[in-house]
PDB file of C-alpha atoms (C1' of nucleotides) in Angstrom:
ATOM      1  CA  MET Q 291     -26.166 333.761  25.595  1.00 46.00           C
ATOM      2  CA  ARG Q 292     -22.965 335.775  25.751  1.00 40.00           C
ATOM      3  CA  ASP Q 293     -24.469 339.130  26.543  1.00 41.00           C
ATOM      4  CA  MET Q 294     -24.598 338.786  30.296  1.00 42.00           C
ATOM      5  CA  SER Q 295     -23.550 341.605  32.523  1.00 44.00           C
ATOM      6  CA  LEU Q 296     -19.859 341.869  33.185  1.00 46.00           C
ATOM      7  CA  SER Q 297     -20.400 342.226  36.906  1.00 48.00           C
ATOM      8  CA  LYS Q 298     -22.067 338.846  37.071  1.00 54.00           C
ATOM      9  CA  ARG Q 299     -19.279 337.175  35.174  1.00 53.00           C
ATOM     10  CA  GLU Q 300     -16.582 338.820  37.259  1.00 57.00           C
ATOM     11  CA  GLU Q 301     -18.360 337.810  40.413  1.00 61.00           C
ATOM     12  CA  TRP Q 302     -18.376 334.227  39.213  1.00 63.00           C
ATOM     13  CA  ASP Q 303     -14.778 334.252  38.147  1.00 61.00           C
ATOM     14  CA  THR Q 304     -13.546 335.592  41.441  1.00 58.00           C
ATOM     15  CA  MET Q 305     -15.664 333.077  43.288  1.00 57.00           C
ATOM     16  CA  GLY Q 306     -14.145 330.362  41.165  1.00 57.00           C
ATOM     17  CA  PHE Q 307     -17.471 329.205  39.794  1.00 65.00           C
ATOM     18  CA  ASN Q 308     -16.783 329.564  36.113  1.00 70.00           C
ATOM     19  CA  PRO Q 309     -16.115 326.051  34.844  1.00 69.00           C
ATOM     20  CA  HIS Q 310     -13.536 327.383  32.453  1.00 64.00           C
ATOM     21  CA  ASN Q 311     -11.427 328.942  35.184  1.00 59.00           C
ATOM     22  CA  CYS Q 312     -12.255 327.246  38.393  1.00 71.00           C
ATOM     23  CA  PRO Q 313     -10.325 325.948  41.400  1.00 74.00           C
ATOM     24  CA  ILE Q 314     -13.524 324.532  42.840  1.00 88.00           C
ATOM     25  CA  ARG Q 315     -14.058 322.490  39.722  1.00 92.00           C
ATOM     26  CA  SER Q 316     -10.877 320.537  40.332  1.00 92.00           C
ATOM     27  CA  VAL Q 317     -12.485 319.138  43.456  1.00 95.00           C
ATOM     28  CA  LEU Q 318     -15.777 318.404  41.746  1.00 96.00           C
ATOM     29  CA  ASP Q 319     -13.860 316.745  38.935  1.00 96.00           C
ATOM     30  CA  HIS Q 320     -12.359 314.303  41.397  1.00 97.00           C
ATOM     31  CA  VAL Q 321     -15.837 313.480  42.636  1.00 97.00           C
ATOM     32  CA  GLY Q 322     -17.087 312.991  39.116  1.00 95.00           C
ATOM     33  CA  ALA Q 323     -14.156 310.848  38.021  1.00 96.00           C
ATOM     34  CA  LYS Q 324     -14.857 307.192  37.776  1.00 95.00           C
ATOM     35  CA  TRP Q 325     -12.459 305.850  40.378  1.00 96.00           C
ATOM     36  CA  THR Q 326     -11.103 308.599  42.604  1.00 97.00           C
ATOM     37  CA  VAL Q 327     -13.873 308.506  45.178  1.00 97.00           C
ATOM     38  CA  LEU Q 328     -13.490 304.757  45.489  1.00 96.00           C
ATOM     39  CA  ILE Q 329      -9.752 305.164  45.933  1.00 97.00           C
ATOM     40  CA  LEU Q 330     -10.226 307.805  48.613  1.00 98.00           C
ATOM     41  CA  PHE Q 331     -12.603 305.553  50.519  1.00 96.00           C
ATOM     42  CA  GLU Q 332     -10.163 302.699  50.289  1.00 96.00           C
ATOM     43  CA  LEU Q 333      -7.306 304.877  51.523  1.00 98.00           C
ATOM     44  CA  GLN Q 334      -9.437 306.002  54.405  1.00 97.00           C
ATOM     45  CA  GLN Q 335      -8.776 302.600  55.951  1.00 96.00           C
ATOM     46  CA  GLY Q 336      -5.083 303.324  56.021  1.00 97.00           C
ATOM     47  CA  PRO Q 337      -2.046 303.509  53.745  1.00 98.00           C
ATOM     48  CA  GLN Q 338      -2.096 301.049  50.893  1.00 97.00           C
ATOM     49  CA  ARG Q 339       0.378 299.834  48.358  1.00 98.00           C
ATOM     50  CA  PHE Q 340      -0.288 300.088  44.665  1.00 98.00           C
ATOM     51  CA  ASN Q 341      -1.203 296.510  43.989  1.00 97.00           C
ATOM     52  CA  ALA Q 342      -3.196 296.232  47.192  1.00 97.00           C
ATOM     53  CA  LEU Q 343      -5.361 299.090  45.941  1.00 97.00           C
ATOM     54  CA  GLY Q 344      -5.686 297.329  42.623  1.00 96.00           C
ATOM     55  CA  ARG Q 345      -6.923 294.172  44.319  1.00 94.00           C
ATOM     56  CA  ALA Q 346      -9.330 296.125  46.500  1.00 94.00           C
ATOM     57  CA  LEU Q 347     -10.860 297.955  43.548  1.00 92.00           C
ATOM     58  CA  PRO Q 348     -12.526 295.505  41.184  1.00 79.00           C
ATOM     59  CA  ASP Q 349     -12.126 296.158  37.494  1.00 90.00           C
ATOM     60  CA  ILE Q 350      -9.843 299.154  37.656  1.00 94.00           C
ATOM     61  CA  SER Q 351      -6.944 298.905  35.259  1.00 96.00           C
ATOM     62  CA  LYS Q 352      -3.400 299.731  36.263  1.00 96.00           C
ATOM     63  CA  ARG Q 353      -3.493 302.631  33.897  1.00 97.00           C
ATOM     64  CA  MET Q 354      -6.502 304.255  35.520  1.00 98.00           C
ATOM     65  CA  LEU Q 355      -5.240 303.464  39.005  1.00 98.00           C
ATOM     66  CA  THR Q 356      -1.975 305.222  38.288  1.00 98.00           C
ATOM     67  CA  GLN Q 357      -3.669 308.136  36.610  1.00 98.00           C
ATOM     68  CA  SER Q 358      -6.219 308.609  39.380  1.00 98.00           C
ATOM     69  CA  LEU Q 359      -3.600 308.419  42.103  1.00 98.00           C
ATOM     70  CA  ARG Q 360      -1.445 310.926  40.265  1.00 98.00           C
ATOM     71  CA  SER Q 361      -4.242 313.471  39.970  1.00 97.00           C
ATOM     72  CA  LEU Q 362      -5.040 313.089  43.664  1.00 98.00           C
ATOM     73  CA  GLU Q 363      -1.380 313.440  44.529  1.00 98.00           C
ATOM     74  CA  ARG Q 364      -1.079 316.517  42.348  1.00 97.00           C
ATOM     75  CA  ASP Q 365      -3.859 318.269  44.227  1.00 97.00           C
ATOM     76  CA  GLY Q 366      -2.374 317.403  47.581  1.00 98.00           C
ATOM     77  CA  LEU Q 367      -5.019 314.912  48.626  1.00 98.00           C
ATOM     78  CA  VAL Q 368      -2.845 311.812  48.529  1.00 98.00           C
ATOM     79  CA  LYS Q 369       0.774 311.242  49.488  1.00 98.00           C
ATOM     80  CA  ARG Q 370       3.004 308.881  47.567  1.00 98.00           C
ATOM     81  CA  GLU Q 371       5.986 307.284  49.275  1.00 98.00           C
ATOM     82  CA  VAL Q 372       8.571 305.176  47.500  1.00 97.00           C
ATOM     83  CA  PHE Q 373      10.599 302.649  49.457  1.00 96.00           C
ATOM     84  CA  ASP Q 374      13.702 301.641  47.594  1.00 93.00           C
ATOM     85  CA  THR Q 375      13.515 297.928  48.167  1.00 93.00           C
ATOM     86  CA  LYS Q 376      13.499 295.092  45.708  1.00 89.00           C
ATOM     87  CA  PRO Q 377      11.026 294.498  44.543  1.00 92.00           C
ATOM     88  CA  PRO Q 378      10.031 298.172  44.848  1.00 94.00           C
ATOM     89  CA  SER Q 379       7.304 299.190  47.257  1.00 97.00           C
ATOM     90  CA  VAL Q 380       5.148 302.292  46.976  1.00 98.00           C
ATOM     91  CA  SER Q 381       2.735 303.408  49.636  1.00 98.00           C
ATOM     92  CA  TYR Q 382      -0.224 305.686  49.130  1.00 98.00           C
ATOM     93  CA  SER Q 383      -2.007 307.469  51.937  1.00 98.00           C
ATOM     94  CA  LEU Q 384      -4.357 310.373  52.528  1.00 98.00           C
ATOM     95  CA  THR Q 385      -2.787 313.708  53.392  1.00 98.00           C
ATOM     96  CA  ASP Q 386      -4.329 315.859  56.104  1.00 98.00           C
ATOM     97  CA  MET Q 387      -6.196 317.703  53.385  1.00 98.00           C
ATOM     98  CA  GLY Q 388      -7.338 314.406  51.954  1.00 98.00           C
ATOM     99  CA  VAL Q 389      -8.632 313.336  55.346  1.00 98.00           C
ATOM    100  CA  SER Q 390     -10.480 316.621  55.744  1.00 98.00           C
ATOM    101  CA  LEU Q 391     -12.197 316.079  52.413  1.00 98.00           C
ATOM    102  CA  MET Q 392     -13.700 312.829  53.560  1.00 98.00           C
ATOM    103  CA  GLN Q 393     -16.278 314.386  55.846  1.00 98.00           C
ATOM    104  CA  PRO Q 394     -18.155 316.411  53.196  1.00 98.00           C
ATOM    105  CA  LEU Q 395     -17.587 313.603  50.729  1.00 97.00           C
ATOM    106  CA  VAL Q 396     -19.101 311.034  53.053  1.00 97.00           C
ATOM    107  CA  GLY Q 397     -22.020 313.401  53.532  1.00 97.00           C
ATOM    108  CA  LEU Q 398     -22.666 313.394  49.831  1.00 97.00           C
ATOM    109  CA  VAL Q 399     -22.263 309.649  49.438  1.00 96.00           C
ATOM    110  CA  ASN Q 400     -24.559 308.989  52.378  1.00 96.00           C
ATOM    111  CA  TRP Q 401     -27.197 311.164  50.771  1.00 97.00           C
ATOM    112  CA  ALA Q 402     -26.772 309.206  47.560  1.00 95.00           C
ATOM    113  CA  GLU Q 403     -27.177 305.922  49.388  1.00 93.00           C
ATOM    114  CA  ASP Q 404     -30.282 307.130  51.184  1.00 94.00           C
ATOM    115  CA  GLN Q 405     -31.894 308.417  48.011  1.00 95.00           C
ATOM    116  CA  MET Q 406     -30.722 305.866  45.511  1.00 92.00           C
ATOM    117  CA  THR Q 407     -33.980 303.954  45.343  1.00 93.00           C
ATOM    118  CA  ALA Q 408     -35.887 307.216  44.957  1.00 96.00           C
ATOM    119  CA  VAL Q 409     -33.563 308.214  42.135  1.00 95.00           C
ATOM    120  CA  LYS Q 410     -33.937 304.836  40.515  1.00 94.00           C
ATOM    121  CA  ASP Q 411     -37.720 305.062  40.726  1.00 95.00           C
ATOM    122  CA  ALA Q 412     -37.807 308.596  39.318  1.00 96.00           C
ATOM    123  CA  ARG Q 413     -35.620 307.444  36.482  1.00 94.00           C
ATOM    124  CA  GLU Q 414     -37.853 304.522  35.627  1.00 94.00           C
ATOM    125  CA  VAL Q 415     -40.936 306.712  35.622  1.00 96.00           C
ATOM    126  CA  TYR Q 416     -39.211 309.238  33.395  1.00 96.00           C
ATOM    127  CA  ASP Q 417     -37.935 306.612  30.998  1.00 94.00           C
ATOM    128  CA  ALA Q 418     -41.348 304.979  30.813  1.00 95.00           C
ATOM    129  CA  ILE Q 419     -42.964 308.260  29.826  1.00 94.00           C
ATOM    130  CA  ASN Q 420     -40.296 309.389  27.406  1.00 91.00           C
ATOM    131  CA  VAL Q 421     -40.270 306.375  25.148  1.00 76.00           C
TER     132      VAL Q 421
ATOM    133  CA  MET B 198      -6.733 292.510  38.157  1.00 50.00           C
ATOM    134  CA  ARG B 199      -9.797 290.361  37.556  1.00 43.00           C
ATOM    135  CA  ASP B 200      -9.055 287.619  40.027  1.00 44.00           C
ATOM    136  CA  MET B 201     -10.541 289.302  43.063  1.00 45.00           C
ATOM    137  CA  SER B 202     -12.714 287.336  45.422  1.00 47.00           C
ATOM    138  CA  LEU B 203     -16.323 287.079  44.411  1.00 50.00           C
ATOM    139  CA  SER B 204     -17.501 288.070  47.863  1.00 52.00           C
ATOM    140  CA  LYS B 205     -15.781 291.426  47.592  1.00 58.00           C
ATOM    141  CA  ARG B 206     -17.285 292.127  44.204  1.00 56.00           C
ATOM    142  CA  GLU B 207     -20.750 291.126  45.312  1.00 60.00           C
ATOM    143  CA  GLU B 208     -20.449 293.279  48.375  1.00 64.00           C
ATOM    144  CA  TRP B 209     -19.588 296.233  46.182  1.00 65.00           C
ATOM    145  CA  ASP B 210     -22.321 295.579  43.702  1.00 64.00           C
ATOM    146  CA  THR B 211     -24.982 295.340  46.344  1.00 60.00           C
ATOM    147  CA  MET B 212     -23.683 298.477  47.965  1.00 60.00           C
ATOM    148  CA  GLY B 213     -23.864 300.178  44.588  1.00 58.00           C
ATOM    149  CA  PHE B 214     -20.207 301.093  44.547  1.00 67.00           C
ATOM    150  CA  ASN B 215     -19.227 299.402  41.325  1.00 72.00           C
ATOM    151  CA  PRO B 216     -18.968 302.191  38.731  1.00 70.00           C
ATOM    152  CA  HIS B 217     -20.349 299.895  36.099  1.00 67.00           C
ATOM    153  CA  ASN B 218     -23.582 299.229  37.951  1.00 60.00           C
ATOM    154  CA  CYS B 219     -24.089 301.998  40.408  1.00 72.00           C
ATOM    155  CA  PRO B 220     -27.004 304.101  41.585  1.00 74.00           C
ATOM    156  CA  ILE B 221     -24.653 306.205  43.675  1.00 88.00           C
ATOM    157  CA  ARG B 222     -22.619 307.040  40.626  1.00 92.00           C
ATOM    158  CA  SER B 223     -25.556 308.821  39.034  1.00 92.00           C
ATOM    159  CA  VAL B 224     -25.396 311.367  41.841  1.00 95.00           C
ATOM    160  CA  LEU B 225     -21.635 311.708  41.628  1.00 96.00           C
ATOM    161  CA  ASP B 226     -21.959 312.115  37.878  1.00 96.00           C
ATOM    162  CA  HIS B 227     -24.216 315.123  38.401  1.00 97.00           C
ATOM    163  CA  VAL B 228     -21.614 316.631  40.682  1.00 97.00           C
ATOM    164  CA  GLY B 229     -18.883 316.002  38.180  1.00 95.00           C
ATOM    165  CA  ALA B 230     -20.814 317.319  35.213  1.00 96.00           C
ATOM    166  CA  LYS B 231     -19.786 320.709  33.985  1.00 95.00           C
ATOM    167  CA  TRP B 232     -22.980 322.663  34.594  1.00 96.00           C
ATOM    168  CA  THR B 233     -25.381 320.742  36.795  1.00 97.00           C
ATOM    169  CA  VAL B 234     -24.029 321.970  40.123  1.00 97.00           C
ATOM    170  CA  LEU B 235     -24.247 325.554  38.912  1.00 96.00           C
ATOM    171  CA  ILE B 236     -27.790 324.990  37.744  1.00 97.00           C
ATOM    172  CA  LEU B 237     -28.765 323.527  41.096  1.00 98.00           C
ATOM    173  CA  PHE B 238     -27.301 326.506  42.924  1.00 96.00           C
ATOM    174  CA  GLU B 239     -29.144 328.860  40.636  1.00 96.00           C
ATOM    175  CA  LEU B 240     -32.416 327.019  41.155  1.00 98.00           C
ATOM    176  CA  GLN B 241     -31.890 327.167  44.885  1.00 96.00           C
ATOM    177  CA  GLN B 242     -32.860 330.817  44.664  1.00 96.00           C
ATOM    178  CA  GLY B 243     -36.247 329.852  43.345  1.00 97.00           C
ATOM    179  CA  PRO B 244     -37.968 328.591  40.192  1.00 98.00           C
ATOM    180  CA  GLN B 245     -36.445 329.878  36.983  1.00 97.00           C
ATOM    181  CA  ARG B 246     -37.439 329.902  33.363  1.00 97.00           C
ATOM    182  CA  PHE B 247     -35.231 328.398  30.715  1.00 97.00           C
ATOM    183  CA  ASN B 248     -33.838 331.592  29.287  1.00 96.00           C
ATOM    184  CA  ALA B 249     -33.442 333.156  32.699  1.00 97.00           C
ATOM    185  CA  LEU B 250     -31.199 330.257  33.634  1.00 97.00           C
ATOM    186  CA  GLY B 251     -29.305 330.754  30.421  1.00 96.00           C
ATOM    187  CA  ARG B 252     -28.693 334.389  31.254  1.00 94.00           C
ATOM    188  CA  ALA B 253     -27.666 333.558  34.804  1.00 93.00           C
ATOM    189  CA  LEU B 254     -25.142 330.949  33.712  1.00 91.00           C
ATOM    190  CA  PRO B 255     -22.436 332.536  31.607  1.00 80.00           C
ATOM    191  CA  ASP B 256     -21.193 330.593  28.618  1.00 89.00           C
ATOM    192  CA  ILE B 257     -23.561 327.653  28.805  1.00 94.00           C
ATOM    193  CA  SER B 258     -25.051 326.749  25.466  1.00 95.00           C
ATOM    194  CA  LYS B 259     -28.731 326.030  25.033  1.00 96.00           C
ATOM    195  CA  ARG B 260     -27.846 322.499  24.159  1.00 97.00           C
ATOM    196  CA  MET B 261     -26.025 321.841  27.404  1.00 97.00           C
ATOM    197  CA  LEU B 262     -28.617 323.695  29.431  1.00 98.00           C
ATOM    198  CA  THR B 263     -31.361 321.511  28.026  1.00 98.00           C
ATOM    199  CA  GLN B 264     -29.352 318.356  28.435  1.00 98.00           C
ATOM    200  CA  SER B 265     -28.327 319.137  32.007  1.00 98.00           C
ATOM    201  CA  LEU B 266     -31.856 320.035  33.028  1.00 98.00           C
ATOM    202  CA  ARG B 267     -33.174 316.855  31.454  1.00 98.00           C
ATOM    203  CA  SER B 268     -30.743 314.652  33.346  1.00 97.00           C
ATOM    204  CA  LEU B 269     -31.643 316.382  36.606  1.00 98.00           C
ATOM    205  CA  GLU B 270     -35.322 316.020  35.842  1.00 98.00           C
ATOM    206  CA  ARG B 271     -34.872 312.368  34.971  1.00 97.00           C
ATOM    207  CA  ASP B 272     -33.354 311.641  38.372  1.00 97.00           C
ATOM    208  CA  GLY B 273     -36.108 313.518  40.178  1.00 97.00           C
ATOM    209  CA  LEU B 274     -34.003 316.442  41.342  1.00 98.00           C
ATOM    210  CA  VAL B 275     -35.653 319.092  39.187  1.00 98.00           C
ATOM    211  CA  LYS B 276     -39.266 319.627  38.191  1.00 98.00           C
ATOM    212  CA  ARG B 277     -40.202 320.954  34.766  1.00 98.00           C
ATOM    213  CA  GLU B 278     -43.495 322.778  34.296  1.00 98.00           C
ATOM    214  CA  VAL B 279     -44.843 323.877  30.955  1.00 97.00           C
ATOM    215  CA  PHE B 280     -47.311 326.764  30.776  1.00 96.00           C
ATOM    216  CA  ASP B 281     -49.183 326.767  27.535  1.00 92.00           C
ATOM    217  CA  THR B 282     -48.956 330.444  26.756  1.00 92.00           C
ATOM    218  CA  LYS B 283     -47.633 332.203  23.734  1.00 88.00           C
ATOM    219  CA  PRO B 284     -44.814 332.584  23.632  1.00 91.00           C
ATOM    220  CA  PRO B 285     -44.363 329.350  25.599  1.00 93.00           C
ATOM    221  CA  SER B 286     -43.089 329.481  29.129  1.00 97.00           C
ATOM    222  CA  VAL B 287     -41.287 326.684  30.985  1.00 98.00           C
ATOM    223  CA  SER B 288     -40.402 326.821  34.643  1.00 98.00           C
ATOM    224  CA  TYR B 289     -37.735 324.771  36.338  1.00 98.00           C
ATOM    225  CA  SER B 290     -37.530 324.262  40.079  1.00 98.00           C
ATOM    226  CA  LEU B 291     -35.945 321.982  42.642  1.00 98.00           C
ATOM    227  CA  THR B 292     -37.994 319.048  43.851  1.00 98.00           C
ATOM    228  CA  ASP B 293     -37.995 318.136  47.525  1.00 98.00           C
ATOM    229  CA  MET B 294     -35.285 315.636  46.763  1.00 98.00           C
ATOM    230  CA  GLY B 295     -33.353 318.310  44.921  1.00 98.00           C
ATOM    231  CA  VAL B 296     -33.606 320.607  47.907  1.00 98.00           C
ATOM    232  CA  SER B 297     -32.410 317.852  50.211  1.00 98.00           C
ATOM    233  CA  LEU B 298     -29.368 317.336  48.032  1.00 98.00           C
ATOM    234  CA  MET B 299     -28.254 320.908  48.495  1.00 98.00           C
ATOM    235  CA  GLN B 300     -27.067 320.492  52.060  1.00 98.00           C
ATOM    236  CA  PRO B 301     -24.407 317.836  51.408  1.00 98.00           C
ATOM    237  CA  LEU B 302     -23.599 319.521  48.140  1.00 97.00           C
ATOM    238  CA  VAL B 303     -23.030 322.871  49.822  1.00 97.00           C
ATOM    239  CA  GLY B 304     -20.846 321.078  52.336  1.00 97.00           C
ATOM    240  CA  LEU B 305     -18.636 319.826  49.556  1.00 97.00           C
ATOM    241  CA  VAL B 306     -18.499 323.145  47.742  1.00 96.00           C
ATOM    242  CA  ASN B 307     -17.677 324.978  50.954  1.00 96.00           C
ATOM    243  CA  TRP B 308     -14.814 322.619  51.549  1.00 97.00           C
ATOM    244  CA  ALA B 309     -13.597 323.270  48.018  1.00 95.00           C
ATOM    245  CA  GLU B 310     -13.744 327.014  48.555  1.00 93.00           C
ATOM    246  CA  ASP B 311     -11.869 326.768  51.831  1.00 94.00           C
ATOM    247  CA  GLN B 312      -9.148 324.582  50.371  1.00 95.00           C
ATOM    248  CA  MET B 313      -8.870 325.978  46.893  1.00 92.00           C
ATOM    249  CA  THR B 314      -5.708 327.947  47.515  1.00 93.00           C
ATOM    250  CA  ALA B 315      -4.117 324.937  49.197  1.00 96.00           C
ATOM    251  CA  VAL B 316      -5.048 322.831  46.196  1.00 96.00           C
ATOM    252  CA  LYS B 317      -3.681 325.433  43.829  1.00 94.00           C
ATOM    253  CA  ASP B 318      -0.427 325.596  45.741  1.00 95.00           C
ATOM    254  CA  ALA B 319      -0.046 321.819  45.873  1.00 96.00           C
ATOM    255  CA  ARG B 320      -0.644 321.689  42.163  1.00 95.00           C
ATOM    256  CA  GLU B 321       1.996 324.282  41.401  1.00 95.00           C
ATOM    257  CA  VAL B 322       4.549 322.502  43.545  1.00 96.00           C
ATOM    258  CA  TYR B 323       3.765 319.201  41.845  1.00 96.00           C
ATOM    259  CA  ASP B 324       3.919 320.697  38.368  1.00 95.00           C
ATOM    260  CA  ALA B 325       7.201 322.425  39.154  1.00 95.00           C
ATOM    261  CA  ILE B 326       8.781 319.155  40.260  1.00 94.00           C
ATOM    262  CA  ASN B 327       7.358 316.972  37.499  1.00 91.00           C
ATOM    263  CA  VAL B 328       8.674 318.984  34.544  1.00 77.00           C
TER     264      VAL B 328
ATOM    265  C1'  DC S 183     -39.518 331.374  24.114  1.00 71.63           C
ATOM    266  C1'  DC S 184     -37.931 326.847  24.322  1.00 71.63           C
ATOM    267  C1'  DG S 185     -36.090 323.882  22.489  1.00 71.63           C
ATOM    268  C1'  DA S 186     -34.581 319.557  18.684  1.00 71.63           C
ATOM    269  C1'  DA S 187     -31.270 317.842  15.119  1.00 71.63           C
ATOM    270  C1'  DT S 188     -26.947 317.487  13.282  1.00 71.63           C
ATOM    271  C1'  DC S 189     -22.070 317.503  13.135  1.00 71.63           C
ATOM    272  C1'  DC S 190     -17.681 317.787  15.171  1.00 71.63           C
ATOM    273  C1'  DT S 191     -13.705 317.919  18.578  1.00 71.63           C
ATOM    274  C1'  DA S 192     -11.484 316.780  22.761  1.00 71.63           C
ATOM    275  C1'  DA S 193     -11.161 314.324  26.667  1.00 71.63           C
ATOM    276  C1'  DA S 194     -11.977 310.175  29.491  1.00 71.63           C
ATOM    277  C1'  DC S 195     -11.642 305.583  29.646  1.00 71.63           C
ATOM    278  C1'  DG S 196     -10.192 300.714  28.508  1.00 71.63           C
ATOM    279  C1'  DA S 197      -7.140 296.812  26.530  1.00 71.63           C
ATOM    280  C1'  DT S 198      -2.886 295.229  25.694  1.00 71.63           C
ATOM    281  C1'  DA S 199       1.961 294.822  25.764  1.00 71.63           C
ATOM    282  C1'  DC S 200       6.291 295.964  27.639  1.00 71.63           C
ATOM    283  C1'  DT S 201       9.933 297.430  31.543  1.00 71.63           C
ATOM    284  C1'  DG S 202      13.374 298.552  35.637  1.00 71.63           C
TER     285       DG S 202
ATOM    286  C1'  DC V 291       6.101 295.345  42.364  1.00 71.63           C
ATOM    287  C1'  DA V 292       4.834 299.304  40.256  1.00 71.63           C
ATOM    288  C1'  DG V 293       4.522 301.202  36.810  1.00 71.63           C
ATOM    289  C1'  DT V 294       4.976 303.306  31.205  1.00 71.63           C
ATOM    290  C1'  DA V 295       3.661 303.342  26.244  1.00 71.63           C
ATOM    291  C1'  DT V 296       0.570 302.842  22.693  1.00 71.63           C
ATOM    292  C1'  DC V 297      -3.643 302.366  20.669  1.00 71.63           C
ATOM    293  C1'  DG V 298      -8.647 302.137  19.970  1.00 71.63           C
ATOM    294  C1'  DT V 299     -13.246 303.226  21.704  1.00 71.63           C
ATOM    295  C1'  DT V 300     -16.653 305.798  24.036  1.00 71.63           C
ATOM    296  C1'  DT V 301     -18.563 309.798  25.949  1.00 71.63           C
ATOM    297  C1'  DA V 302     -19.000 314.732  27.138  1.00 71.63           C
ATOM    298  C1'  DG V 303     -19.276 318.897  25.453  1.00 71.63           C
ATOM    299  C1'  DG V 304     -19.522 322.822  21.832  1.00 71.63           C
ATOM    300  C1'  DA V 305     -21.053 325.159  17.322  1.00 71.63           C
ATOM    301  C1'  DT V 306     -24.449 325.728  14.302  1.00 71.63           C
ATOM    302  C1'  DT V 307     -28.826 325.496  12.157  1.00 71.63           C
ATOM    303  C1'  DC V 308     -33.713 324.821  12.148  1.00 71.63           C
ATOM    304  C1'  DG V 309     -38.702 324.622  14.074  1.00 71.63           C
ATOM    305  C1'  DG V 310     -43.339 325.028  16.779  1.00 71.63           C
TER     306       DG V 310
END
DNA sequence: CCGAATCCTAAACGATACTG
DNA sequence: CAGTATCGTTTAGGATTCGG
């Protein structure tokens, strides 16, 4: 499966579609990650402090919360602000780019909500047939 | 981080937002998976046979192609048709639900394409600052 | 032509304990 | 309050071989 035409591969690479070398993938990876979408939705309601996010997101560990926020910050979707008080206070908020992501993201999530019973049904049928 | 109010958790669960018990997640998982989005885009151009998909998608192994197609089929997004010829022929195509997914999905991918240089830049700045 | 079966590695995720 | 550090587990993905 390696003997594809070079033109096709180059086309893909320049379009950023090749999963091995892909700027688009970084966005899709956020969507696929376990917590980032939830965090983005929570931040949509306004800036939040670290522990407030933790309380709002059931079952997320501090480790994953930190890690998820860092990856979002790294890609410019979330802004992190440290206020040097004691005890320390850190505020997270959506950047303009982060805000602009929400529209297509909401579109996808809305589709998922609308179709989730259909998906569930299809899955049950499939699982019933395939032992 | 376990002592959140029950009402909040129940609200999440019923809305399907809890990653541990979530119909919506199954859709987001497809988006996050390495090959499924590419397969969906390829199938958007019409029904394709297994090996044709393999040739169209550089670097995907047969194993992952099979697995990805199965998961899409299981959730009712892709239809698999077997023609009992020799050699055997199997056609994959989008279901109506699969087709309906493409619009929000394209919305997300378009956003990613538009912002991919901004994301790349943000990433480089972040990486330069954080050693 | 279209896979299934097996084995393996790397990455994601989670639990726990500790810190300025 | 907002993390870091460490460790163990689980899952996704890849390489290879075999079969109807």
